[in-house]
Short mmCIF file of C-alpha atoms and ligand atoms in Angstrom, two decimals:
data_model
loop_
_atom_site.label_atom_id
_atom_site.label_comp_id
_atom_site.label_asym_id
_atom_site.label_seq_id
_atom_site.Cartn_x
_atom_site.Cartn_y
_atom_site.Cartn_z
CA MET T 1 -3.71 20.93 2.81
CA ASP T 2 -1.45 20.70 6.15
CA ALA T 3 0.27 17.43 5.29
CA SER T 4 1.68 17.37 9.05
CA ARG T 5 -1.91 16.36 10.69
CA LEU T 6 -2.28 13.38 7.54
CA ALA T 7 -3.33 10.02 9.52
CA ILE T 8 -3.15 5.99 8.97
CA VAL T 9 -6.62 5.90 8.12
CA LYS T 10 -7.90 2.45 9.64
CA TYR T 11 -11.27 0.15 7.82
CA PRO T 12 -14.18 0.48 7.25
CA ALA T 13 -13.80 3.48 6.48
CA GLU T 14 -14.92 5.04 3.06
CA ILE T 15 -11.86 6.28 1.76
CA LEU T 16 -9.82 2.67 1.14
CA ARG T 17 -13.43 1.76 -1.35
CA THR T 18 -12.38 4.84 -3.37
CA LYS T 19 -10.54 4.94 -7.05
CA GLY T 20 -7.61 7.34 -6.61
CA ARG T 21 -7.15 10.49 -9.41
CA VAL T 22 -4.48 10.49 -11.34
CA VAL T 23 -1.61 13.09 -9.73
CA GLU T 24 -1.64 16.06 -12.70
CA GLY T 25 1.95 16.88 -10.84
CA VAL T 26 4.60 16.68 -8.57
CA THR T 27 3.13 19.97 -6.34
CA GLY T 28 4.83 20.86 -3.34
CA GLU T 29 2.06 19.43 -1.45
CA VAL T 30 2.97 16.29 -3.75
CA ARG T 31 5.93 15.64 -1.80
CA ALA T 32 5.09 17.42 1.46
CA VAL T 33 2.22 14.64 1.34
CA ALA T 34 4.76 12.47 0.53
CA GLU T 35 7.12 12.61 2.85
CA ARG T 36 4.41 12.75 5.57
CA MET T 37 3.32 9.06 4.15
CA ILE T 38 6.99 7.66 4.53
CA GLU T 39 7.39 8.93 8.69
CA LEU T 40 3.91 7.56 9.30
CA MET T 41 4.80 3.96 7.37
CA HIS T 42 8.25 3.96 9.45
CA GLU T 43 6.71 5.19 12.80
CA ALA T 44 3.93 2.12 12.13
CA GLU T 45 6.79 -0.14 10.84
CA GLY T 46 4.54 -0.87 7.71
CA VAL T 47 6.69 -1.52 4.59
CA GLY T 48 4.27 0.79 1.92
CA LEU T 49 1.50 2.75 2.69
CA ALA T 50 -1.16 4.27 -1.11
CA ALA T 51 -2.74 7.54 -0.04
CA GLN T 52 -6.19 5.76 0.03
CA GLN T 53 -4.74 5.51 3.47
CA VAL T 54 -4.08 8.74 4.43
CA GLY T 55 -7.88 9.89 3.72
CA LEU T 56 -6.41 10.79 -0.56
CA ALA T 57 -8.24 9.23 -3.01
CA TRP T 58 -4.60 9.69 -5.13
CA ARG T 59 -2.59 7.40 -7.46
CA LEU T 60 0.11 7.22 -5.12
CA PHE T 61 1.97 5.04 -2.50
CA VAL T 62 4.97 5.41 -0.83
CA ALA T 63 7.17 1.87 -0.20
CA HIS T 64 9.80 1.10 3.20
CA VAL T 65 10.90 -3.17 2.26
CA PRO T 66 14.49 -3.57 4.44
CA GLU T 67 17.01 -5.31 3.61
CA THR T 68 17.41 -8.71 5.71
CA GLU T 69 19.61 -11.72 5.28
CA GLU T 70 16.34 -13.49 3.48
CA ARG T 71 15.71 -10.79 0.65
CA SER T 72 18.37 -7.87 -0.42
CA ALA T 73 17.52 -3.99 -2.74
CA ARG T 74 20.90 -5.37 -5.26
CA SER T 75 19.89 -8.91 -6.43
CA ASP T 76 17.86 -9.26 -9.34
CA PRO T 77 15.48 -8.71 -9.18
CA PRO T 78 15.65 -7.26 -6.64
CA ALA T 79 13.52 -7.86 -3.10
CA ALA T 80 14.04 -5.00 -1.28
CA THR T 81 14.39 -1.52 -1.84
CA PRO T 82 17.87 0.16 -0.29
CA GLY T 83 15.00 2.90 1.70
CA PRO T 84 11.95 4.62 0.91
CA VAL T 85 11.01 4.94 -2.46
CA VAL T 86 7.72 7.33 -3.74
CA TYR T 87 5.84 5.57 -7.15
CA ILE T 88 3.20 8.08 -8.41
CA ASN T 89 0.86 7.01 -11.10
CA PRO T 90 2.34 3.45 -10.49
CA LYS T 91 1.27 0.93 -12.38
CA ILE T 92 2.08 -2.71 -12.78
CA THR T 93 3.03 -3.65 -16.37
CA LYS T 94 3.67 -7.48 -15.92
CA LEU T 95 3.88 -10.34 -14.02
CA ALA T 96 5.21 -13.39 -13.34
CA GLY T 97 6.74 -15.96 -11.48
CA GLU T 98 4.99 -18.32 -10.06
CA THR T 99 1.65 -17.40 -7.79
CA ALA T 100 1.98 -18.03 -4.12
CA PRO T 101 0.98 -17.32 -0.73
CA TYR T 102 1.93 -15.16 1.33
CA GLU T 103 0.55 -13.67 4.63
CA GLU T 104 -0.36 -10.42 4.18
CA GLY T 105 -1.12 -7.86 6.90
CA CYS T 106 -2.51 -3.89 6.12
CA LEU T 107 -2.09 -0.85 8.45
CA SER T 108 -5.74 0.59 7.98
CA ILE T 109 -7.13 -3.14 9.11
CA PRO T 110 -5.21 -3.48 12.35
CA ASP T 111 -4.68 -7.37 13.89
CA ILE T 112 -5.44 -8.88 10.42
CA THR T 113 -3.83 -11.24 8.71
CA GLY T 114 -3.94 -13.96 6.36
CA ASP T 115 -2.67 -15.91 2.95
CA VAL T 116 -3.12 -13.65 -0.34
CA LEU T 117 -1.88 -15.55 -2.91
CA ARG T 118 -0.24 -13.41 -6.09
CA PRO T 119 2.46 -13.44 -8.95
CA SER T 120 6.04 -13.91 -7.23
CA VAL T 121 7.55 -11.11 -10.14
CA ALA T 122 5.92 -7.65 -10.90
CA THR T 123 7.53 -4.73 -12.87
CA ILE T 124 6.12 -1.26 -12.09
CA THR T 125 6.28 1.57 -14.04
CA ALA T 126 5.64 5.30 -11.85
CA THR T 127 7.02 8.65 -11.45
CA ASP T 128 8.94 9.92 -8.86
CA LEU T 129 9.17 13.15 -6.71
CA SER T 130 11.12 14.52 -9.62
CA GLY T 131 8.83 14.38 -12.04
CA LYS T 132 11.07 11.37 -14.20
CA GLN T 133 9.85 8.01 -15.08
CA PHE T 134 10.32 4.51 -14.12
CA THR T 135 10.39 0.48 -14.36
CA GLN T 136 11.43 -1.35 -12.55
CA THR T 137 11.31 -5.25 -12.01
CA ALA T 138 11.35 -7.13 -8.85
CA GLY T 139 10.54 -10.74 -6.63
CA GLY T 140 9.41 -11.20 -3.25
CA LEU T 141 7.99 -8.53 -0.87
CA LEU T 142 8.66 -6.17 -3.32
CA ALA T 143 6.88 -7.33 -5.89
CA ARG T 144 3.69 -8.32 -3.74
CA CYS T 145 3.80 -5.12 -2.00
CA TRP T 146 3.83 -2.83 -4.64
CA GLN T 147 0.97 -5.31 -5.57
CA HIS T 148 -1.09 -3.93 -2.59
CA GLU T 149 -0.43 -1.03 -2.49
CA ILE T 150 -1.40 -0.61 -6.06
CA ASP T 151 -4.90 -2.65 -4.96
CA HIS T 152 -5.45 1.23 -2.25
CA LEU T 153 -5.43 2.94 -5.56
CA ASP T 154 -8.46 0.79 -7.12
CA GLY T 155 -10.13 0.69 -2.77
CA VAL T 156 -9.15 -2.78 -3.44
CA LEU T 157 -8.53 -4.62 0.31
CA ILE T 158 -6.56 -8.14 1.37
CA LEU T 159 -10.13 -8.44 2.95
CA ASP T 160 -11.11 -9.17 -0.87
CA ARG T 161 -8.04 -11.45 -2.03
CA MET T 162 -7.78 -13.01 0.97
CA THR T 163 -7.84 -16.81 0.98
CA GLN T 164 -11.56 -18.89 2.31
CA THR T 165 -9.08 -20.24 5.17
CA GLY T 166 -7.54 -16.25 6.06
CA ARG T 167 -12.29 -15.44 5.74
CA LEU T 168 -12.92 -17.44 7.87
CA LYS T 169 -9.99 -16.96 10.36
CA ASN T 170 -10.89 -13.12 10.50
CA ARG T 171 -14.82 -13.29 10.14
CA ALA T 172 -14.87 -12.25 14.02
CA ALA T 173 -12.75 -9.43 13.69
CA VAL T 174 -12.99 -7.83 11.33
CA ARG T 175 -17.10 -7.45 12.66
CA GLU T 176 -15.80 -5.58 14.97
CA LEU T 177 -14.23 -4.05 13.29
CA GLU T 178 -16.96 -2.79 10.94
CA ARG T 179 -19.30 -2.57 14.81
CA ASN T 180 -16.23 0.23 15.05
CA GLY T 181 -16.43 1.96 12.30
CA GLY T 182 -13.94 2.17 11.54
CA SER T 183 -11.51 6.10 11.54
CA ARG T 184 -13.70 8.99 10.02
CA VAL T 185 -11.44 11.23 7.76
CA PRO T 186 -10.59 14.75 9.06
CA LYS T 187 -13.05 17.46 7.52
CA GLN T 188 -9.65 19.20 6.39
CA LEU T 189 -8.96 16.72 3.31
ZN1 LIG B 201 -3.25 -2.67 2.99
#
């Protein structure tokens, strides 16, 4: 596979509804895909990107929640990341805190945002690019990002999670995307 040819796929591409398979080992291919995904995420100014969003049904996502005045990578729990992070075979092992609404968007569903309710604190276990397992707890936007990305790995989209108000607000725009047919996944993938 030529990772440099990967691109962000758009709803309603079938791959976005496909569950990811476990990544068996951190190979050169996995590393190349993760690097390309970070590049695409940065180009699109997103804070997270899942494998399905580049046409691959893998259990892998990348995230980069930049620090701002309101969120830090060093707070306890952190709400941002110090840089881009790769999560291979991630699992949320614990959810805590209050369930709160937040207006989420998705790089695969352009121009659509809506309130999604999620627990405010999450603990994740995943493997990094060196093959080491790590566990981390986060709050704020980082905890939300993890939950959004893991949804992608299970074929779940914000369209399924939005509040009733969000669904109604976006009904016409979603239909328009469905009419356009999304983007086709290149054949070599
Ligand atoms: Zn998304």
